[in-house]
Amino acid sequence: MFKSDRVAQILNLVTAGLLLVATAMVFFYAPTEVTMGAVQRVFYFHVAAAWVGLAAFMVTFVAGLVYLRTGKHLWDQIGHASVEIGLVFTVMGAASGSIWARPAWNTWWTWDPRLTTYTIMALIYVAYLMLRQGLDDPDRRARFAAIYGIVGFISVPITFFSIRIWRTIHPVVVGGSGDAAQGTFHMTSPMLQTMLFSVFTFSVVYVCLLVNRVRLEDLAERVEQLKVRMLSA
Amino acid sequence: MRPSSAGEGQALPGQPARPAASGALAAAGAYWRAVSAVLWKDLAAEFRSRELLSAMLVFSLLVVLIFNFALQLDRVARENVAAGVLWVTAVFSGTLGLNRSLSQEKDRGSLDGLLLAPVDRSALYFGKMLGNWLFMLVVQAIILPVFSVLYNLPMLLPLNLVVVLLGTLGYAGVGTLLASMAVHSRSRDVMLPILLLPVAVPVLVAAVQASGGLLEQRAWDEISQWFSLLIGYDVIFIAVAFMAFDYVLEE
Amino acid sequence: MDTPDTFNYLLLGYAVLFGLPFLYLLSWWFRRRNLQRDLELLQTLNDEQKK
């Protein structure tokens, strides 16, 4: 799946198509929300980006476990690629959320549990990339990164619960609406369809990016190996 | 290629599995001897040089003083932020100690010697972790009375001592694992806090809230959840570190 | 209740949502280009060495 040019090409095309449809749905299919106005349309891709951010780090967690068990190089590549992509989506989610929060909550930032946890989570994975950068031996780098990916991911829910006790004002989208939540809105079915389709699309975008990132890593490693061989020759 | 996973228990490699409980008991005894050997080695080395403890201690005192100026603390403000200052002090001096403890090990190559010993490698983790925990506790034992006097607050409440025990345990537990990785990186002195602090946020939140609640004499109902959180964190992360440590040492 | 005009925020939001991944993909493009240059250089060097 990761090595074939053909699979990558098809995946790229499918992803581009889905992204076009999702964008069209956000702007033309979903109705304008009454109390917040146009900015509510940010919500669809915001939720999708935040979801992919979390899912990507979960993939790194699983890849870390599998790497430690099997020692297969591909799982190290997947873990690394997934963190990079996850960080991009986490920043996208945080930035778009912030832009939505300005008109909805009248502030760019609150110390709400989900926001705070997301920020701390992003810092964990920045640290992950720095750790990788600081280690020269590839085998050790892979092992340490796997361990940190596991430890970091386990800490995320605990961090969330520790901050949770400070009351949340983040709207609860699925399930009952929190009484303290501002900016909650009633979702009509076109809205729900748009959100679910956005989440699905972003998941495919994630897989597409992951495949391409691993292929880029393969290229980098080939160049590196060639360099070493040239120097030793 | 891989050694047996750390979770597989404490039987010594190369020792024939003996039936009956006496075998398990002997293995447990050997395991504990390995842990205490590592711990004892650290304590003896520290007793001779005293460089780790003195550095942590002076650093802690400096942090306490600096905060007093930086936050322009008057009496009311001091009471409000005391728990936060206490834990920031503990966390920063703890980072200092963890870094020194593991980088000494790497520089002297003494860990390589220990690796040759026929004991389960997780015994090394527990030995190092207990040592780091003990150092943090010693620093706290000196800082807490000083803090009580300087800030005029009852820091030595028995329950607050429990918070200190639990909080430093969790911090040393996950810190020992991360420090053992950080010392291998190129920028090892700055690596540990970057790795450790975001993962240790729950300990910090829970410990600050628990200590703060105790100092403000809140009801037990409000504070107890922070104790549960501290215990949960300690159990989870020491278990994870125990299982992961094997892979850190693998060469 | 009137619906507030928040169209500018919407534009800003999607500028970020498309801009960030665009920058990320741009970084890929640069990385790939540099790697391919290195690869070509190494291959020519390799060929010269053989001669």
Coordinates of C-alpha atoms in Angstrom, one line a residue:
Chain A
M1 CA 0.0 0.0 0.0
F2 CA 2.8 2.4 0.8
K3 CA 5.2 1.4 -1.9
S4 CA 3.1 1.3 -5.0
D5 CA 3.0 4.3 -7.2
R6 CA -0.4 3.3 -8.6
V7 CA -2.1 3.2 -5.2
A8 CA -0.7 6.6 -4.3
Q9 CA -1.9 8.1 -7.6
I10 CA -5.4 6.7 -7.2
L11 CA -5.5 7.8 -3.6
N12 CA -4.4 11.4 -4.6
L13 CA -7.2 11.6 -7.2
V14 CA -9.9 10.3 -4.9
T15 CA -8.8 12.6 -2.1
A16 CA -8.9 15.7 -4.3
G17 CA -12.4 14.7 -5.5
L18 CA -13.7 14.2 -2.0
L19 CA -12.2 17.5 -0.8
L20 CA -13.9 19.3 -3.6
V21 CA -17.3 17.8 -2.8
A22 CA -16.8 18.5 0.9
T23 CA -15.9 22.1 0.3
A24 CA -19.0 22.5 -2.0
M25 CA -21.2 21.0 0.7
V26 CA -19.8 23.3 3.4
F27 CA -20.5 26.4 1.3
F28 CA -23.6 25.5 -0.7
Y29 CA -25.4 22.6 0.8
A30 CA -25.3 23.4 4.5
P31 CA -27.7 26.2 5.5
T32 CA -26.5 29.3 7.3
E33 CA -26.9 29.1 11.0
V34 CA -29.2 31.7 12.5
T35 CA -27.5 32.9 15.7
M36 CA -23.9 32.8 14.6
G37 CA -24.1 33.6 10.9
A38 CA -21.7 32.6 8.2
V39 CA -18.8 31.8 10.6
Q40 CA -20.6 28.7 11.8
R41 CA -19.5 27.1 8.5
V42 CA -15.9 27.0 9.9
F43 CA -17.2 24.4 12.3
Y44 CA -17.4 21.5 9.7
F45 CA -13.7 21.5 8.8
H46 CA -12.7 22.5 12.3
V47 CA -14.3 19.3 13.8
A48 CA -12.8 17.3 11.0
A49 CA -9.3 18.7 11.5
A50 CA -9.5 18.3 15.3
W51 CA -10.6 14.7 14.8
V52 CA -7.8 13.9 12.4
G53 CA -5.3 15.5 14.8
L54 CA -6.3 13.2 17.5
A55 CA -6.6 10.1 15.3
A56 CA -3.1 10.7 13.9
F57 CA -1.6 10.7 17.3
M58 CA -3.5 7.5 18.1
V59 CA -2.0 6.0 15.0
T60 CA 1.5 6.9 16.3
F61 CA 0.6 5.3 19.6
V62 CA -0.4 2.0 17.9
A63 CA 2.6 2.2 15.5
G64 CA 4.8 2.6 18.5
L65 CA 3.4 -0.5 20.1
V66 CA 3.7 -2.5 16.9
Y67 CA 7.3 -1.3 16.3
L68 CA 8.4 -2.3 19.8
R69 CA 6.9 -5.7 19.3
T70 CA 8.1 -6.4 15.7
G71 CA 11.0 -4.0 15.1
K72 CA 9.7 -3.4 11.6
H73 CA 11.1 -0.2 10.1
L74 CA 7.9 0.7 8.3
W75 CA 6.1 1.2 11.7
D76 CA 8.7 3.7 12.7
Q77 CA 8.1 5.6 9.5
I78 CA 4.4 5.5 10.0
G79 CA 4.7 6.8 13.5
H80 CA 6.9 9.7 12.5
A81 CA 4.8 10.6 9.5
S82 CA 1.6 10.5 11.5
V83 CA 3.0 12.9 14.1
E84 CA 4.0 15.4 11.5
I85 CA 0.6 15.3 9.8
G86 CA -1.2 15.2 13.1
L87 CA 0.5 18.4 14.2
V88 CA -0.5 20.2 11.0
F89 CA -4.1 19.2 11.6
T90 CA -4.0 20.1 15.3
V91 CA -2.8 23.6 14.4
M92 CA -5.5 23.8 11.8
G93 CA -8.1 22.8 14.3
A94 CA -6.9 25.2 17.0
A95 CA -6.5 28.1 14.6
S96 CA -9.9 27.7 13.0
G97 CA -11.5 27.1 16.4
S98 CA -10.0 30.3 17.7
I99 CA -11.3 32.2 14.7
W100 CA -14.8 30.8 15.3
A101 CA -14.5 31.6 19.0
R102 CA -13.8 35.3 18.5
P103 CA -17.4 36.1 17.3
A104 CA -19.1 33.2 19.2
W105 CA -17.4 33.5 22.6
N106 CA -16.1 37.0 22.1
T107 CA -12.5 35.9 22.8
W108 CA -9.8 34.2 20.7
W109 CA -8.8 31.9 23.6
T110 CA -10.3 30.4 26.7
W111 CA -8.7 28.0 29.2
D112 CA -11.3 25.5 28.4
P113 CA -10.3 21.8 29.0
R114 CA -10.4 20.8 25.4
L115 CA -8.5 23.8 24.1
T116 CA -5.9 23.5 26.8
T117 CA -5.5 19.7 26.4
Y118 CA -5.1 20.2 22.6
T119 CA -2.4 22.7 23.2
I120 CA -0.5 20.5 25.6
M121 CA -1.0 17.6 23.2
A122 CA 0.6 19.6 20.4
L123 CA 3.5 20.4 22.6
I124 CA 4.0 16.7 23.4
Y125 CA 4.3 16.0 19.7
V126 CA 6.6 18.9 19.1
A127 CA 8.8 17.4 21.8
Y128 CA 8.5 14.0 19.9
L129 CA 9.9 15.6 16.8
M130 CA 12.7 17.3 18.7
L131 CA 13.6 14.0 20.4
R132 CA 13.9 12.4 17.0
Q133 CA 16.0 15.2 15.7
G134 CA 18.3 14.9 18.7
L135 CA 19.1 11.2 18.2
D136 CA 21.6 10.1 15.5
D137 CA 21.4 6.3 15.8
P138 CA 18.4 5.3 13.7
D139 CA 17.6 2.2 15.7
R140 CA 17.7 4.1 19.0
R141 CA 15.7 6.9 17.5
A142 CA 13.0 4.5 16.4
R143 CA 12.8 2.9 19.8
F144 CA 12.8 6.1 21.8
A145 CA 10.3 7.7 19.5
A146 CA 8.0 4.7 19.8
I147 CA 8.2 4.9 23.6
Y148 CA 7.6 8.6 23.8
G149 CA 4.7 8.2 21.3
I150 CA 3.1 5.7 23.7
V151 CA 3.8 7.6 26.9
G152 CA 2.6 10.9 25.4
F153 CA -0.6 9.5 24.1
I154 CA -1.5 7.9 27.4
S155 CA -1.1 11.2 29.1
V156 CA -3.6 13.0 26.9
P157 CA -6.8 11.7 28.4
I158 CA -5.4 12.1 31.9
T159 CA -4.5 15.7 31.1
F160 CA -8.0 16.2 29.8
F161 CA -9.6 14.9 32.9
S162 CA -7.3 16.9 35.2
I163 CA -8.3 20.1 33.4
R164 CA -11.9 19.0 33.0
I165 CA -12.7 19.8 36.5
W166 CA -12.4 23.4 35.6
R167 CA -15.7 23.9 34.0
T168 CA -16.0 23.7 30.2
I169 CA -17.6 26.3 28.0
H170 CA -16.8 24.4 24.8
P171 CA -20.0 23.3 23.1
V172 CA -20.7 19.7 23.3
V173 CA -21.7 18.7 19.7
V174 CA -22.5 15.0 20.2
G175 CA -24.8 14.1 23.1
G176 CA -26.5 16.5 25.4
S177 CA -25.6 20.1 25.4
G178 CA -23.6 21.3 28.4
D179 CA -25.6 23.8 30.4
A180 CA -22.6 26.2 30.6
A181 CA -21.8 25.8 26.9
Q182 CA -22.2 28.9 24.8
G183 CA -22.3 28.8 21.0
T184 CA -24.2 25.5 21.0
F185 CA -26.6 25.3 18.1
H186 CA -29.2 22.9 16.8
M187 CA -27.9 20.8 14.0
T188 CA -30.3 20.3 11.1
S189 CA -29.8 17.1 9.0
P190 CA -28.0 18.9 6.1
M191 CA -25.6 20.2 8.7
L192 CA -25.1 16.8 10.2
Q193 CA -24.5 15.3 6.8
T194 CA -22.0 18.0 6.0
M195 CA -20.1 17.4 9.2
L196 CA -20.0 13.6 8.8
F197 CA -18.9 13.9 5.2
S198 CA -16.2 16.4 6.2
V199 CA -14.9 14.1 8.9
F200 CA -14.9 11.2 6.4
T201 CA -13.1 13.3 3.8
F202 CA -10.4 14.5 6.2
S203 CA -9.8 10.9 7.3
V204 CA -9.1 10.0 3.7
V205 CA -7.0 13.1 3.3
Y206 CA -5.0 11.9 6.3
V207 CA -4.4 8.5 4.8
C208 CA -3.4 10.0 1.5
L209 CA -0.9 12.3 3.3
L210 CA 0.4 9.5 5.4
V211 CA 1.1 7.3 2.3
N212 CA 2.8 10.2 0.5
R213 CA 4.8 11.2 3.6
V214 CA 6.1 7.6 4.1
R215 CA 7.1 7.6 0.4
L216 CA 9.0 10.9 0.9
E217 CA 10.8 9.3 3.9
D218 CA 11.7 6.4 1.7
L219 CA 13.4 8.7 -0.8
A220 CA 15.2 10.5 2.0
E221 CA 16.5 7.2 3.4
R222 CA 17.6 6.1 -0.1
V223 CA 19.6 9.3 -0.5
E224 CA 21.1 8.9 3.0
Q225 CA 22.2 5.3 2.3
L226 CA 23.7 6.3 -1.0
K227 CA 25.7 9.1 0.8
V228 CA 27.0 6.7 3.4
R229 CA 28.0 4.2 0.7
M230 CA 29.8 6.9 -1.3
L231 CA 31.7 8.1 1.7
S232 CA 32.8 4.6 2.7
A233 CA 33.7 3.6 -0.8
Chain B
M1 CA 16.2 -10.2 18.4
R2 CA 14.1 -8.8 21.2
P3 CA 14.7 -9.8 24.8
S4 CA 11.7 -11.1 26.7
S5 CA 9.3 -8.3 27.3
A6 CA 9.6 -6.6 30.6
G7 CA 6.1 -7.5 31.6
E8 CA 6.9 -11.2 31.8
G9 CA 7.8 -11.0 35.4
Q10 CA 10.8 -11.1 37.6
A11 CA 12.4 -14.4 37.0
L12 CA 16.1 -14.2 36.6
P13 CA 17.4 -15.2 33.2
G14 CA 19.6 -18.3 33.2
Q15 CA 18.0 -19.6 36.4
P16 CA 16.1 -22.8 36.0
A17 CA 12.4 -22.4 36.9
R18 CA 11.9 -24.1 40.2
P19 CA 8.5 -25.3 41.1
A20 CA 6.8 -24.3 44.4
A21 CA 6.5 -20.9 46.0
S22 CA 10.1 -20.9 47.4
G23 CA 11.3 -20.4 43.8
A24 CA 9.1 -17.3 43.3
L25 CA 10.1 -16.0 46.7
A26 CA 13.8 -16.4 45.9
A27 CA 13.3 -14.6 42.6
A28 CA 11.5 -11.8 44.3
G29 CA 14.3 -11.6 46.8
A30 CA 16.9 -11.4 44.1
Y31 CA 14.9 -8.8 42.3
W32 CA 14.7 -6.7 45.4
R33 CA 18.4 -7.1 46.0
A34 CA 19.1 -5.8 42.5
V35 CA 16.8 -2.8 43.1
S36 CA 18.4 -2.0 46.4
A37 CA 21.9 -2.4 44.9
V38 CA 21.2 0.3 42.3
L39 CA 19.5 2.5 44.9
W40 CA 22.3 2.0 47.3
K41 CA 25.0 2.8 44.7
D42 CA 23.3 6.1 44.0
L43 CA 22.9 7.0 47.6
A44 CA 26.5 6.1 48.4
A45 CA 27.8 8.2 45.4
E46 CA 25.6 11.1 46.5
F47 CA 26.7 10.8 50.0
R48 CA 30.3 11.2 48.9
S49 CA 29.9 14.1 46.4
R50 CA 26.6 15.7 47.5
E51 CA 26.6 17.6 44.3
L52 CA 23.1 16.5 43.2
L53 CA 21.3 17.4 46.4
S54 CA 23.1 20.6 47.0
A55 CA 22.4 21.8 43.5
M56 CA 18.7 20.9 43.8
L57 CA 18.4 22.5 47.2
V58 CA 20.1 25.8 46.3
F59 CA 18.1 25.9 43.1
S60 CA 14.8 25.4 45.0
L61 CA 15.6 28.1 47.4
L62 CA 16.4 30.5 44.6
V63 CA 13.1 29.7 42.9
V64 CA 11.2 30.4 46.1
L65 CA 12.9 33.7 46.4
I66 CA 12.7 34.7 42.8
F67 CA 8.9 34.0 42.8
N68 CA 8.5 36.3 45.7
F69 CA 10.0 39.2 43.7
A70 CA 8.7 38.2 40.3
L71 CA 5.1 38.0 41.4
Q72 CA 5.4 41.0 43.8
L73 CA 3.8 38.9 46.5
D74 CA 1.9 40.6 49.3
R75 CA 0.3 38.6 52.0
V76 CA -2.9 37.7 50.2
A77 CA -1.3 36.9 46.9
R78 CA 1.3 34.8 48.7
E79 CA -1.5 32.6 50.1
N80 CA -3.1 32.3 46.7
V81 CA -0.1 31.2 44.8
A82 CA 1.8 29.3 47.5
A83 CA 0.8 25.9 46.2
G84 CA 1.7 26.8 42.7
V85 CA 5.1 28.1 43.8
L86 CA 5.8 25.0 45.9
W87 CA 5.1 22.7 42.9
V88 CA 7.0 24.7 40.3
T89 CA 9.9 24.6 42.7
A90 CA 9.6 20.8 43.1
V91 CA 9.2 20.2 39.4
F92 CA 12.1 22.3 38.3
S93 CA 14.5 21.0 40.9
G94 CA 13.3 17.5 40.2
T95 CA 14.1 18.0 36.5
L96 CA 17.6 19.1 37.5
G97 CA 18.1 16.0 39.7
L98 CA 16.7 13.6 37.1
N99 CA 19.0 15.0 34.4
R100 CA 22.1 14.8 36.6
S101 CA 21.3 11.4 37.9
L102 CA 20.9 9.8 34.4
S103 CA 23.7 11.7 32.7
Q104 CA 26.2 10.7 35.3
E105 CA 25.2 7.2 34.7
K106 CA 25.8 7.6 30.9
D107 CA 29.1 9.5 31.3
R108 CA 30.7 7.1 33.7
G109 CA 29.4 4.2 31.6
S110 CA 28.2 2.6 34.9
L111 CA 24.9 1.7 33.3
D112 CA 26.7 -0.6 30.9
G113 CA 28.2 -2.4 33.8
L114 CA 24.8 -2.8 35.4
L115 CA 23.5 -4.1 32.1
L116 CA 25.9 -7.0 32.3
A117 CA 24.5 -8.1 35.7
P118 CA 22.1 -11.0 35.4
V119 CA 19.1 -9.2 36.7
D120 CA 15.8 -8.1 35.1
R121 CA 16.4 -4.7 33.6
S122 CA 13.3 -3.3 35.2
A123 CA 15.1 -3.6 38.5
L124 CA 17.5 -0.9 37.2
Y125 CA 14.5 1.3 36.5
F126 CA 13.1 0.9 40.0
G127 CA 16.5 1.4 41.6
K128 CA 17.0 4.7 39.7
M129 CA 13.4 5.8 40.2
L130 CA 13.5 5.2 43.9
G131 CA 16.8 7.1 44.1
N132 CA 15.4 10.1 42.2
W133 CA 12.2 10.0 44.3
L134 CA 14.2 10.0 47.5
F135 CA 16.3 12.9 46.4
M136 CA 13.2 14.9 45.5
L137 CA 11.8 14.1 48.9
V138 CA 14.9 15.1 50.8
V139 CA 14.8 18.4 49.0
Q140 CA 11.1 18.8 49.9
A141 CA 11.9 17.9 53.5
I142 CA 14.1 20.9 53.7
I143 CA 12.2 23.2 51.5
L144 CA 8.8 22.7 53.1
P145 CA 9.7 24.1 56.6
V146 CA 11.6 27.0 55.0
F147 CA 8.6 27.6 52.8
S148 CA 6.2 27.5 55.8
V149 CA 8.3 30.1 57.6
L150 CA 8.8 32.4 54.6
Y151 CA 5.2 32.3 53.4
N152 CA 3.7 31.9 56.9
L153 CA 1.6 28.9 55.8
P154 CA 1.0 25.5 57.3
M155 CA 2.9 23.5 54.5
L156 CA 3.6 20.6 56.9
L157 CA 0.0 19.5 57.2
P158 CA 0.1 15.6 57.2
L159 CA -2.2 15.5 54.2
N160 CA 0.0 17.9 52.3
L161 CA 2.9 15.6 53.0
V162 CA 0.9 12.8 51.3
V163 CA 0.4 15.1 48.3
V164 CA 4.1 15.7 48.2
L165 CA 4.8 11.9 48.4
L166 CA 2.3 11.1 45.6
G167 CA 3.2 14.0 43.4
T168 CA 7.0 13.5 43.5
L169 CA 6.5 9.8 43.0
G170 CA 4.6 10.3 39.7
Y171 CA 7.1 12.9 38.6
A172 CA 10.1 10.7 39.4
G173 CA 8.4 7.7 37.9
V174 CA 7.8 9.1 34.4
G175 CA 10.8 11.4 34.7
T176 CA 13.3 8.5 35.2
L177 CA 12.1 6.9 32.0
L178 CA 12.2 10.1 29.9
A179 CA 15.6 11.2 31.4
S180 CA 17.1 7.8 30.4
M181 CA 16.1 8.6 26.8
A182 CA 16.9 12.4 27.0
V183 CA 20.5 11.8 28.0
H184 CA 21.2 10.1 24.7
S185 CA 20.1 13.1 22.6
R186 CA 22.4 15.7 21.3
S187 CA 21.0 18.6 23.3
R188 CA 20.4 16.5 26.4
D189 CA 20.3 19.2 29.0
V190 CA 17.3 21.0 27.4
M191 CA 15.7 17.8 26.1
L192 CA 14.4 16.5 29.4
P193 CA 12.1 19.4 30.5
I194 CA 10.7 19.6 26.9
L195 CA 9.9 15.9 27.0
L196 CA 8.8 15.7 30.6
L197 CA 6.8 18.8 31.4
P198 CA 3.9 18.4 28.9
V199 CA 3.5 14.7 30.0
A200 CA 3.6 15.7 33.7
V201 CA 0.8 18.3 33.4
P202 CA -1.8 16.1 35.2
V203 CA 0.6 15.7 38.2
L204 CA 1.2 19.4 38.4
V205 CA -2.5 20.3 38.1
A206 CA -3.6 17.7 40.7
A207 CA -0.8 18.4 43.1
V208 CA -1.3 22.2 43.0
Q209 CA -5.0 21.8 43.4
A210 CA -4.7 19.3 46.3
S211 CA -2.1 21.4 48.1
G212 CA -4.0 24.6 47.4
G213 CA -7.2 23.1 48.7
L214 CA -5.6 21.9 51.8
L215 CA -4.0 25.3 52.5
E216 CA -7.3 27.0 52.0
Q217 CA -8.9 24.4 54.3
R218 CA -11.5 23.3 51.7
A219 CA -13.8 20.3 52.4
W220 CA -12.4 16.8 51.8
D221 CA -15.1 16.2 49.1
E222 CA -13.5 18.9 47.0
I223 CA -10.0 17.7 47.4
S224 CA -10.3 13.9 47.4
Q225 CA -10.7 13.8 43.6
W226 CA -7.2 15.2 43.2
F227 CA -5.8 12.5 45.4
S228 CA -7.5 9.9 43.2
L229 CA -6.0 11.5 40.2
L230 CA -2.5 11.5 41.7
I231 CA -2.8 7.8 42.7
G232 CA -4.1 6.9 39.2
Y233 CA -1.4 8.8 37.5
D234 CA 1.3 7.2 39.6
V235 CA 0.0 3.7 39.0
I236 CA -0.4 4.1 35.3
F237 CA 2.8 5.8 34.5
I238 CA 5.0 3.7 36.7
A239 CA 3.5 0.6 35.1
V240 CA 4.1 2.1 31.6
A241 CA 7.7 3.2 32.4
F242 CA 8.4 -0.3 34.0
M243 CA 7.4 -2.0 30.7
A244 CA 9.0 0.5 28.4
F245 CA 12.4 0.7 30.2
D246 CA 13.6 -2.5 28.8
Y247 CA 13.4 -1.0 25.3
V248 CA 15.4 2.1 26.3
L249 CA 18.4 0.0 27.4
E250 CA 18.3 -2.5 24.6
E251 CA 21.6 -2.1 22.6
Chain C
M1 CA -32.7 37.9 16.9
D2 CA -30.7 39.1 13.9
T3 CA -28.1 37.0 12.3
P4 CA -24.8 38.7 12.8
D5 CA -22.5 39.3 9.8
T6 CA -19.6 37.1 10.5
F7 CA -18.6 36.5 6.9
N8 CA -15.1 37.9 7.4
Y9 CA -14.4 35.4 10.1
L10 CA -15.6 32.7 7.8
L11 CA -13.1 33.8 5.1
L12 CA -10.3 34.0 7.7
G13 CA -11.2 30.5 9.0
Y14 CA -11.0 28.9 5.6
A15 CA -7.9 30.8 4.6
V16 CA -6.2 29.1 7.6
L17 CA -7.8 25.7 7.0
F18 CA -6.5 25.7 3.4
G19 CA -3.4 27.8 3.9
L20 CA -1.8 25.6 6.6
P21 CA -1.9 22.4 4.6
F22 CA -0.8 24.3 1.6
L23 CA 2.3 25.4 3.4
Y24 CA 2.9 21.9 4.6
L25 CA 2.7 20.5 1.1
L26 CA 5.0 23.3 -0.1
S27 CA 7.5 22.1 2.5
W28 CA 7.2 18.6 1.0
W29 CA 7.8 19.9 -2.4
F30 CA 11.0 21.6 -1.3
R31 CA 12.2 18.6 0.6
R32 CA 11.5 16.3 -2.4
R33 CA 13.2 18.7 -4.8
N34 CA 16.4 18.9 -2.6
L35 CA 16.4 15.1 -2.2
Q36 CA 16.1 14.5 -5.9
R37 CA 19.0 16.9 -6.6
D38 CA 21.1 15.1 -4.0
L39 CA 20.2 11.8 -5.6
E40 CA 21.2 13.0 -9.1
L41 CA 24.5 14.4 -7.8
L42 CA 25.3 11.2 -6.0
Q43 CA 24.5 9.2 -9.0
T44 CA 26.8 11.2 -11.3
L45 CA 29.5 11.1 -8.7
N46 CA 29.0 7.3 -8.5
D47 CA 29.3 7.0 -12.3
E48 CA 32.5 9.1 -12.3
Q49 CA 34.0 6.9 -9.6
K50 CA 33.4 3.8 -11.6
K51 CA 35.3 5.3 -14.6

